[in-house]
GROMACS .gro file of C-alpha atoms in nm:
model
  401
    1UNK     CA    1  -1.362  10.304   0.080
    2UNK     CA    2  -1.359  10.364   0.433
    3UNK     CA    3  -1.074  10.631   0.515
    4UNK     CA    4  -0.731  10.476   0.830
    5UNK     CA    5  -0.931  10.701   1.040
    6UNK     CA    6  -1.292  10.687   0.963
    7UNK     CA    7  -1.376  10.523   1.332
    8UNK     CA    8  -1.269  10.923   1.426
    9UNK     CA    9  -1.478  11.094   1.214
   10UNK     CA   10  -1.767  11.000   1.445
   11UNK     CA   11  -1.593  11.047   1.745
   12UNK     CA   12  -1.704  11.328   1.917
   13UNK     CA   13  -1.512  11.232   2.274
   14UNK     CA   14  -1.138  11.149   2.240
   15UNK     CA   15  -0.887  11.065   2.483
   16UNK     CA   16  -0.505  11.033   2.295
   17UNK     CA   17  -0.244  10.861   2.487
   18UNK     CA   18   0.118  10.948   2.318
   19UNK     CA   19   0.472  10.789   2.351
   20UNK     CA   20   0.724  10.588   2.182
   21UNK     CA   21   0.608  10.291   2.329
   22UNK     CA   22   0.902  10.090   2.307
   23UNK     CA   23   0.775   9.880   2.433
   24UNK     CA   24   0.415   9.947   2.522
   25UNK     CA   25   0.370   9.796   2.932
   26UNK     CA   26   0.133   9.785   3.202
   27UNK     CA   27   0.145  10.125   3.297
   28UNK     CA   28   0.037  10.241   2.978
   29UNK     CA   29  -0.253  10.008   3.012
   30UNK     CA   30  -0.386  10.058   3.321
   31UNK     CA   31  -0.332  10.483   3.280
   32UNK     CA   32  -0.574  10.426   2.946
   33UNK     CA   33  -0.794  10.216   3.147
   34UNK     CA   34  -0.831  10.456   3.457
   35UNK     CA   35  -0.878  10.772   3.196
   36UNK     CA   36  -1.160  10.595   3.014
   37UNK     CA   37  -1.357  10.488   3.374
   38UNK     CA   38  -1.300  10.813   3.506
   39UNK     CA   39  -1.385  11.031   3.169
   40UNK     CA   40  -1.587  10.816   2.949
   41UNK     CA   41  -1.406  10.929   2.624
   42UNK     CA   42  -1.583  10.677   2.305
   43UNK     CA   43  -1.154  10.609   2.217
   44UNK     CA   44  -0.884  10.591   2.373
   45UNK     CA   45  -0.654  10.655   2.065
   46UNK     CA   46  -0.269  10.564   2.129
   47UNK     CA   47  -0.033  10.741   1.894
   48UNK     CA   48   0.303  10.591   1.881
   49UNK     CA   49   0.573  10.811   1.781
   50UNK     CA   50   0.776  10.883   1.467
   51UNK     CA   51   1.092  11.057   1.513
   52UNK     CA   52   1.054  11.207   1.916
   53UNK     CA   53   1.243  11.530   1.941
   54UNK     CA   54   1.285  11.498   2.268
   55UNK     CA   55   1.542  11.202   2.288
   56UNK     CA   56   1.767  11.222   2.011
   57UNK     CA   57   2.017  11.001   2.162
   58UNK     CA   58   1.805  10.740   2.175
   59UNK     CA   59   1.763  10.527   1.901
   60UNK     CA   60   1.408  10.369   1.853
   61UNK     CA   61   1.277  10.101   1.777
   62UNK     CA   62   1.152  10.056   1.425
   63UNK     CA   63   0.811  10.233   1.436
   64UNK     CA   64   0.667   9.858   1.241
   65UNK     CA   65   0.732   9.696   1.545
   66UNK     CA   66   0.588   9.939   1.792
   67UNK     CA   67   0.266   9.973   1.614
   68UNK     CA   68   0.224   9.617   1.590
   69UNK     CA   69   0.303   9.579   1.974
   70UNK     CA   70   0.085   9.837   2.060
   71UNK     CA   71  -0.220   9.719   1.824
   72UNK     CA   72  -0.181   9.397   1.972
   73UNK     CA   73  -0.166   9.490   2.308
   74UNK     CA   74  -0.492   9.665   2.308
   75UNK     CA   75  -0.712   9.572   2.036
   76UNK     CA   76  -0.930   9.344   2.257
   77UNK     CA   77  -1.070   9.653   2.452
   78UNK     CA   78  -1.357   9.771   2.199
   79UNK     CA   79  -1.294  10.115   2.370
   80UNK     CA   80  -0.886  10.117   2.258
   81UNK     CA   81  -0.736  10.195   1.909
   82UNK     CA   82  -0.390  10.279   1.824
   83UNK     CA   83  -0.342  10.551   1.486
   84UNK     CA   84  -0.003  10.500   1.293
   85UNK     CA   85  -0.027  10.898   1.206
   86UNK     CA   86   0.308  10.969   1.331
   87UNK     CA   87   0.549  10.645   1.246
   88UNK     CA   88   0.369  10.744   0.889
   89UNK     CA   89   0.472  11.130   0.922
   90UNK     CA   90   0.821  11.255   0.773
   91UNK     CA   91   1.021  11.444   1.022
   92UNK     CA   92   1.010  11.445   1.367
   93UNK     CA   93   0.707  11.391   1.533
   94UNK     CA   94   0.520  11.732   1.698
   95UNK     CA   95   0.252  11.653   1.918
   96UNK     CA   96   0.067  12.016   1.786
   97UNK     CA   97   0.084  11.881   1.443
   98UNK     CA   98  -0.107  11.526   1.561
   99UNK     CA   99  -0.362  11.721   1.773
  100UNK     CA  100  -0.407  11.946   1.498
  101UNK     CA  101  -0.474  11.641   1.273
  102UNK     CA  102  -0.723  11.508   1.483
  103UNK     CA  103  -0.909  11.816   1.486
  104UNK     CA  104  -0.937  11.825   1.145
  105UNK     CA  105  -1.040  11.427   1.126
  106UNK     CA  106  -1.309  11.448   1.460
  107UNK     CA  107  -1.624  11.614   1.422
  108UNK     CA  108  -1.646  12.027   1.492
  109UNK     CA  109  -1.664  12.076   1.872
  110UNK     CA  110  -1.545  11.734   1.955
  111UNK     CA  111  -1.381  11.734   2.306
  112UNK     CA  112  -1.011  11.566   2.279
  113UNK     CA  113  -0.798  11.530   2.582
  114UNK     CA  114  -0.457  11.484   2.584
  115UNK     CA  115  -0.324  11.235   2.904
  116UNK     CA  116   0.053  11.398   2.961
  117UNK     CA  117   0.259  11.350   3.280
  118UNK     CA  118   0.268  11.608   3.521
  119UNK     CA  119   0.651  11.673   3.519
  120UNK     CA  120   0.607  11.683   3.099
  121UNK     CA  121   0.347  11.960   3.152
  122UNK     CA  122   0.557  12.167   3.400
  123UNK     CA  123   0.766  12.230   3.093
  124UNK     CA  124   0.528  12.263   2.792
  125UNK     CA  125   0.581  12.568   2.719
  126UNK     CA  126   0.955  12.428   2.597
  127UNK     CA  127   0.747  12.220   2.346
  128UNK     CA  128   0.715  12.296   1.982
  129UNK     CA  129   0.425  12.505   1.897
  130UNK     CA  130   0.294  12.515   2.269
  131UNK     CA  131   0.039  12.783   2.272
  132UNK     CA  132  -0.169  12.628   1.960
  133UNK     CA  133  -0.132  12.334   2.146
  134UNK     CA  134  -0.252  12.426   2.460
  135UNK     CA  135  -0.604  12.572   2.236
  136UNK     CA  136  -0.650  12.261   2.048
  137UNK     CA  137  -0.716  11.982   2.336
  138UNK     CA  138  -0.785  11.957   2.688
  139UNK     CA  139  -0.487  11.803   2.924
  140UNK     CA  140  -0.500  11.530   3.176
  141UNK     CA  141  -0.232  11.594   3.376
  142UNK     CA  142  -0.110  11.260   3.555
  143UNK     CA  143  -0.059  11.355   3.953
  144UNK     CA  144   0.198  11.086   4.054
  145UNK     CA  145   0.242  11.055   4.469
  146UNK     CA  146   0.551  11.259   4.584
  147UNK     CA  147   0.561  11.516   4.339
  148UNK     CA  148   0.474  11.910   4.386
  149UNK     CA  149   0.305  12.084   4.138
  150UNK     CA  150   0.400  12.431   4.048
  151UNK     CA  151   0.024  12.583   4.120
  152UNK     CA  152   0.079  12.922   4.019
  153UNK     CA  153   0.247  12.812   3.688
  154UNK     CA  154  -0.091  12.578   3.623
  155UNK     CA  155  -0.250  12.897   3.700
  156UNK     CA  156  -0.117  13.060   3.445
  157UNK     CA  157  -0.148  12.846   3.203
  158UNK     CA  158  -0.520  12.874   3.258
  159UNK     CA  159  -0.500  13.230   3.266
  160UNK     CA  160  -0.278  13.354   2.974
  161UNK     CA  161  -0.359  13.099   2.696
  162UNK     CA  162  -0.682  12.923   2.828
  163UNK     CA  163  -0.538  12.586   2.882
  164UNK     CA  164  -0.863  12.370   3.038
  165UNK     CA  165  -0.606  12.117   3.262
  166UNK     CA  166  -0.757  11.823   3.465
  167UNK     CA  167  -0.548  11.682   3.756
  168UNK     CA  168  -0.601  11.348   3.785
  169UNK     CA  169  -0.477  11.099   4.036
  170UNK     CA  170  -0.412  10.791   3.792
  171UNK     CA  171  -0.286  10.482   3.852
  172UNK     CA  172   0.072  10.495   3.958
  173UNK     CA  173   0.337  10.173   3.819
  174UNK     CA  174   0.672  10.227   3.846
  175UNK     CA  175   0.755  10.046   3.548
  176UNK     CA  176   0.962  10.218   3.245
  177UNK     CA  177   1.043  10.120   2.880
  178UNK     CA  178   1.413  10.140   2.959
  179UNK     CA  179   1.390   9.898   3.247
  180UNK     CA  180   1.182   9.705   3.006
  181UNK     CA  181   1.466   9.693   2.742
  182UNK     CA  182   1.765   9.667   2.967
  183UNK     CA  183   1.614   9.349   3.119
  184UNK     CA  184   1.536   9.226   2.788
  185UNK     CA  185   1.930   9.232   2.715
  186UNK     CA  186   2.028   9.100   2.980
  187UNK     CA  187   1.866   8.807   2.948
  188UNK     CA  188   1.623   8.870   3.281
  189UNK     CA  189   1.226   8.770   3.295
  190UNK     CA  190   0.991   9.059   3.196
  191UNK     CA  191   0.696   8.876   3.284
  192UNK     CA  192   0.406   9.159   3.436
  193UNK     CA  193   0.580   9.418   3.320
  194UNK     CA  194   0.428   9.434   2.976
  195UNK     CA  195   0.136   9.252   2.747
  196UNK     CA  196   0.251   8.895   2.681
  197UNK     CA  197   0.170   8.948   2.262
  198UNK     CA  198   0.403   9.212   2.338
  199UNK     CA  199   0.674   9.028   2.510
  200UNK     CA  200   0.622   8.803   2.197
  201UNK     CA  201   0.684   9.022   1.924
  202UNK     CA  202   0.984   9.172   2.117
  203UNK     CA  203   1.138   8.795   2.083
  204UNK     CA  204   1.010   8.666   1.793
  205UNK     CA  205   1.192   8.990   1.605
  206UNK     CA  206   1.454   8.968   1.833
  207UNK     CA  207   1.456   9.417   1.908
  208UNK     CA  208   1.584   9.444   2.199
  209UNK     CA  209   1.955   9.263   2.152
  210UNK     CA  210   1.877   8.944   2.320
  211UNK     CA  211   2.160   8.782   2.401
  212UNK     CA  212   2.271   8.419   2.372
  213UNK     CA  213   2.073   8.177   2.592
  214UNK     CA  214   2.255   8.205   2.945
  215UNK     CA  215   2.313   7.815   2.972
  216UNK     CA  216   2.530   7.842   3.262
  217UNK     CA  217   2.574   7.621   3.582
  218UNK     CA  218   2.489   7.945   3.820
  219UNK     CA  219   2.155   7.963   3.581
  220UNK     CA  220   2.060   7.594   3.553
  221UNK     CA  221   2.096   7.636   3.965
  222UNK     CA  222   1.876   7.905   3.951
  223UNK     CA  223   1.581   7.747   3.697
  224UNK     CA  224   1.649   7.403   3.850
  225UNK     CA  225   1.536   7.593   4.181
  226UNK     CA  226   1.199   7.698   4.002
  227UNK     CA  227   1.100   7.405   3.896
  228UNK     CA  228   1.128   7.213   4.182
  229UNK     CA  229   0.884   7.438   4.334
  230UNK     CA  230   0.627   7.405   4.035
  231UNK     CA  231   0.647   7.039   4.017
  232UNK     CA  232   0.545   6.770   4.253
  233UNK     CA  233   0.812   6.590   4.476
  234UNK     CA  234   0.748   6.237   4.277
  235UNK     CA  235   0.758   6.472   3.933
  236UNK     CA  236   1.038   6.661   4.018
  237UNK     CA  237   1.227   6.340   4.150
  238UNK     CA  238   1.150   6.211   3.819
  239UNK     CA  239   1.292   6.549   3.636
  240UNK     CA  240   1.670   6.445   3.827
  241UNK     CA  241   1.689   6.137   3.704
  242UNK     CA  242   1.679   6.250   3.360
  243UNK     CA  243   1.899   6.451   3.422
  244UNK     CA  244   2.158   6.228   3.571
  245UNK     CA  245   2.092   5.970   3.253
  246UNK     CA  246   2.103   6.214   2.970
  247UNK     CA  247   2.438   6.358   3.070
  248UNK     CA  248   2.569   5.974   3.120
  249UNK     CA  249   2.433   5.877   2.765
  250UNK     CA  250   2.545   6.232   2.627
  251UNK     CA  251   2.883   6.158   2.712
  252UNK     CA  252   2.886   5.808   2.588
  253UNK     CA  253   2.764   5.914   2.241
  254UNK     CA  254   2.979   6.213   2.191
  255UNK     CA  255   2.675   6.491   2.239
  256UNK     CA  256   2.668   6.797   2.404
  257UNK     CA  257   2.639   6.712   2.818
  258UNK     CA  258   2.530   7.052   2.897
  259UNK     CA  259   2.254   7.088   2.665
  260UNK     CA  260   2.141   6.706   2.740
  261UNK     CA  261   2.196   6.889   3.111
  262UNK     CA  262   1.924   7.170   3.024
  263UNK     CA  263   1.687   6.963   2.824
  264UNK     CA  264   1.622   6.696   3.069
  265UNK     CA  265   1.574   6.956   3.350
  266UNK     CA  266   1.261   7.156   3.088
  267UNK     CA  267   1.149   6.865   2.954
  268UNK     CA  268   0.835   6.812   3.177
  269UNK     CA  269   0.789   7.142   3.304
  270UNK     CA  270   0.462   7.185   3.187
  271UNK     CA  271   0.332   6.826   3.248
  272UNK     CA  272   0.143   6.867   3.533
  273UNK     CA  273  -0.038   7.191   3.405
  274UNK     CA  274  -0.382   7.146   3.441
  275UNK     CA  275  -0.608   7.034   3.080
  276UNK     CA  276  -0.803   7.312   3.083
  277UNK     CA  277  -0.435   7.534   3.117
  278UNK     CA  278  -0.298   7.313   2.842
  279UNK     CA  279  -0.586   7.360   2.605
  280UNK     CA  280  -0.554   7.758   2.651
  281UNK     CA  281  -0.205   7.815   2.566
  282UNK     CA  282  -0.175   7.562   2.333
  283UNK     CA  283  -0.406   7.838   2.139
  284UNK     CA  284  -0.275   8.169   2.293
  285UNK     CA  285   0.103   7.998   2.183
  286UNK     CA  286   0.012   7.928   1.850
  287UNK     CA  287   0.056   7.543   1.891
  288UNK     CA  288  -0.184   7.341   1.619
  289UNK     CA  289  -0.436   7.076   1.779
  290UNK     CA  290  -0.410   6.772   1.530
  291UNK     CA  291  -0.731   6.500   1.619
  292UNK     CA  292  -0.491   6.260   1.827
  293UNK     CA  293  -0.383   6.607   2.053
  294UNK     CA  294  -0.727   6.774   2.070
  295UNK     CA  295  -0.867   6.397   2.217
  296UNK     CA  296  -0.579   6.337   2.403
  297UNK     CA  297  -0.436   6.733   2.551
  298UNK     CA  298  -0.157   6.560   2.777
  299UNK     CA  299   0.028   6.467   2.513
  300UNK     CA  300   0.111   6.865   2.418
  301UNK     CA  301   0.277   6.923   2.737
  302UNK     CA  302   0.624   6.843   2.587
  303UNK     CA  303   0.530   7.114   2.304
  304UNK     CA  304   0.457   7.330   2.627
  305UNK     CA  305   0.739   7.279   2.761
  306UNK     CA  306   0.933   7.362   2.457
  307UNK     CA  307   0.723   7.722   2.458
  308UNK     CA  308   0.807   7.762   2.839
  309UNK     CA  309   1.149   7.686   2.846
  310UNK     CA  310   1.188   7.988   2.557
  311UNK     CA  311   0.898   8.234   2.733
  312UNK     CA  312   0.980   8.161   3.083
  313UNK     CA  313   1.314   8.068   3.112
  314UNK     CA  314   1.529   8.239   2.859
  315UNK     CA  315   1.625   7.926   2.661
  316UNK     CA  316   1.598   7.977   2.283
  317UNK     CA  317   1.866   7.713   2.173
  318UNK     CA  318   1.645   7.528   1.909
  319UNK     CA  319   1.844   7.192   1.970
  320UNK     CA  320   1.739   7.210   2.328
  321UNK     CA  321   1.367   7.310   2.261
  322UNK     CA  322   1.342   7.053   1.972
  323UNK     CA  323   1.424   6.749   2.262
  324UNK     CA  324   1.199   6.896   2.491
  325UNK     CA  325   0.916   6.909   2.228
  326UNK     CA  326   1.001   6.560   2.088
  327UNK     CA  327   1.038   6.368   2.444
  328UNK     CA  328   0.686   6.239   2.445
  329UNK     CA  329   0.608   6.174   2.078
  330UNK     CA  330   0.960   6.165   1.938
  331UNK     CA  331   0.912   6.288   1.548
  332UNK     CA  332   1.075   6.232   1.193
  333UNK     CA  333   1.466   6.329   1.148
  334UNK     CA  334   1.558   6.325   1.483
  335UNK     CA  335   1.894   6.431   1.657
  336UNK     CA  336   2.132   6.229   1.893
  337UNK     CA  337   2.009   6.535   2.100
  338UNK     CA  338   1.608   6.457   2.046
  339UNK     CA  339   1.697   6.088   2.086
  340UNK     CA  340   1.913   6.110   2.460
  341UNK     CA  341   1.638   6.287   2.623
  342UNK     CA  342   1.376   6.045   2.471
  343UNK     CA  343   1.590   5.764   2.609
  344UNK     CA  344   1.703   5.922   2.924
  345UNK     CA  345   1.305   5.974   3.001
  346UNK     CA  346   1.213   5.647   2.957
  347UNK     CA  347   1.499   5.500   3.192
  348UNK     CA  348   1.600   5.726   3.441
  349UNK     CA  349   1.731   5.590   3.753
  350UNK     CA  350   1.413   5.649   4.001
  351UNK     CA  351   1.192   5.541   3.747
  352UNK     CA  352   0.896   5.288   3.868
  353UNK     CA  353   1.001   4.874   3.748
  354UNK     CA  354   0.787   4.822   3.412
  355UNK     CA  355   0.808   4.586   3.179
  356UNK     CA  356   1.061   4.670   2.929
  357UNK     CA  357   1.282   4.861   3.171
  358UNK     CA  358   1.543   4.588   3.227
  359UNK     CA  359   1.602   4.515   2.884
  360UNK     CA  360   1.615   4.915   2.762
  361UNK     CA  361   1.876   4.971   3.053
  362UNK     CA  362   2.082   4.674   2.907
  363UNK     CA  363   2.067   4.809   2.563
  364UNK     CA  364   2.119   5.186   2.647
  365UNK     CA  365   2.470   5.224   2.594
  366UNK     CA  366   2.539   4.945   2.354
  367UNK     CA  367   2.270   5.036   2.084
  368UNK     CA  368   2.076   5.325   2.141
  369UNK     CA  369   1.808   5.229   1.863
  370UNK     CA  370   1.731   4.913   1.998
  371UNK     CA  371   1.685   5.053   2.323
  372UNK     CA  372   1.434   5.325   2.196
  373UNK     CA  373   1.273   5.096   1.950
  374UNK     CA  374   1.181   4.868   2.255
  375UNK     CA  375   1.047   5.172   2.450
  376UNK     CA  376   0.832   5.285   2.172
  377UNK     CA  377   0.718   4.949   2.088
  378UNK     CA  378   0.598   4.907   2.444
  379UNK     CA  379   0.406   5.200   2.420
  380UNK     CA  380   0.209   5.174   2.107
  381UNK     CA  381   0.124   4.828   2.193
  382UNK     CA  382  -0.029   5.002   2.560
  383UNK     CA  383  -0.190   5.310   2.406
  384UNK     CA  384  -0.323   5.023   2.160
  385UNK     CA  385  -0.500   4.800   2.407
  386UNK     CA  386  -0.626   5.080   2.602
  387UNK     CA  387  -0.776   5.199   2.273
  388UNK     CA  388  -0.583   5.541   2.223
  389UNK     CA  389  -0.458   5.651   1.883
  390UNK     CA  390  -0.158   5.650   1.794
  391UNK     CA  391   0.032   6.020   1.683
  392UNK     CA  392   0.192   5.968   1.340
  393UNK     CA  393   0.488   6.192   1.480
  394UNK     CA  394   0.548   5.861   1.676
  395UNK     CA  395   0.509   5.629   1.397
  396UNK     CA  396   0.736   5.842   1.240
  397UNK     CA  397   1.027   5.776   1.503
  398UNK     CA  398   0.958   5.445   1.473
  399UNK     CA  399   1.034   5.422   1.097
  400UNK     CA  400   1.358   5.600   1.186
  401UNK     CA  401   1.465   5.383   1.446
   0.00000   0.00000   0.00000
């Protein structure tokens, strides 16, 4: 049975990339990337860390989570792997007993390099077991613009315990796991920063405190200020009407305005995404393509929108995202939430004269069913005589209502 490290027992050319990786970002990435061009190691091997001595105040994230981030993040490069060695070692985690390790696992003679900043390497000597460690691996040291390094003291590391150091001018991105975190908390975008399967898991297991969706007028300002600039003036002009109806009719019927507020705004912000961009994240989100979505893709931009309105824009009340994700199909068991922004869609004030308009608008805030059921009727009977199928989420509404 093949060994958690038998891909190292052949490798005779190893490049290991250490941290906490909490999370793992774009620097990381593009510092593996520019040490594999530039030395043509067979692995890059990142080694997230157990217990690091070096910050004891700071509590870390679950080492579970920060190998799965980190796996994710790189295992599409056939050059990157990531070893759990040290989130599976008791104790705090030594980086001479992990180099050590390796040597044992790699062939005799294999050349390992260990990438290390050059501020971390002024003070190696501070580090636990330093002068095995500086015999068992060959450093990278990271040169980063704007900061002097101690020559003589490079020098001597050479010359007293045979260090072999590379300088290397790598990539340079300000970006840091704390900035990474606090922004997380705070409720604020992390986009670019960091791998979106990342970003993912991060919110999906909820690790870095994420705070209650930020539903405030200052914020719905702020997003309703995006989206005006992603959607088309006709599109967008569309987007304020719903607005303006589903807080009317969220009033009338008792429901919450501010959420009806936030829902309308989402609800078509990824409508005018292109098919081939609707297609794509419908599989990079995880979003099933039944045969009436696969034939007909537009129909998944309310699911989109659902997905965008939590990735992009912070909301991750699941009464909003649920009307968002219903407002084109509508769907089995739905709220006075789900059925407002359904409505308010279908009869918002800008909205183009057809058919059924008059008599939904008459019915609207007298009998909400009646109003939908004539909306929905309408529909099926066009998608019908154009020769379009029918979603059963729809005929499932329709039952309802």
């Amino acid at each position: 049975m093949p060994s958690a490290h038998d891909f190292l027992e052949r490798c005779d050319k190893l490049a290991v990339m250490g941290g906490t990786f909490d999370p793992i970002h774009n620097g990381h990435i593009a510092i593996a990337s520019a040490v594999l061009q530039e030395f043509s190691p067979r692995r890059v091997l990142f080694v997230p860390g157990g217990r690091p001595p070096h910050k004891p105040g700071y509590d870390v994230t679950n080492g579970e989570h920060r190998f799965k981030m980190t796996l994710s993040a790189v295992c599409e490069n056939p050059a990157f792997d990531v070893s759990r060695m040290e989130i599976d070692r008791k104790g705090p985690s030594y980086t001479v007993d992990t180099m050590a390790k390796l040597r044992e696992i790699c062939p005799p003679g294999a050349k390992i390099y260990f990438i290390i900043g050059a501020d971390a390497l002024m003070e190696i000597l501070t580090w636990h077991g330093a002068e095995k460690l500086l015999g068992l691996c060959e450093f990278i040291a990271l040169h980063r613009p704007g900061y002097d390094f101690d020559e003589k003291y490079i020098e001597d590391l050479r010359e007293k315990y045979g260090a072999i150091i590379h300088i290397f001018e790598g990539p340079l991105l300000q970006i840091s796991g704390t900035e990474i975190r606090k922004k997380f908390a705070e409720g604020q975008a992390v986009g670019g920063l960091l791998p979106r399967v990342a970003e993912d898991h991060a919110r999906e297991n909820s690790l870095y405190s994420l705070p209650a969706p930020d539903l405030s007028q200052s914020h719905f300002e702020t997003v309703k200020l995006s989206i005006s600039t992603l959607l088309s003036p006709r599109r967008f002009k569309h987007t304020l009407g719903t607005i303006i109806e589903a807080e009317k009719l969220a009033a009338h019927y008792g429901a919450d305005v501010n959420k009806a507020r936030w829902a309308a705004l989402l609800h078509d912000c990824a409508k005018e995404f292109s098919a081939a961009k609707k297609r794509l994240l419908c599989e990079r989100w995880c979003i099933a393509l039944d045969e009436v979505l696969s034939a007909h893709i537009d129909i998944t931009h309310s699911l989109l929108g659902a997905e965008s309105a939590r990735r992009n824009y912070q909301i991750n009340d699941p009464e909003i995202l649920q009307a968002i994700a219903f407002h084109t199909t509508g769907g089995a068991n739905m709220t006075l939430l789900d059925k407002i922004i359904l409505l308010a869609d279908f009869i918002d004030p800008y909205r183009e004269d057809y058919p059924p308009l008059e008599e939904m608008r008459r019915h609207a805030y007298t009998d909400m069913k009646k109003a939908l059921r004539i909306g929905m009727e309408y529909n099926v009977q066009d998608l019908q005589a154009r020769g379009n199928a029918i979603h059963p989420w729809t005929r499932d509404a329709m039952k309802e209502i």
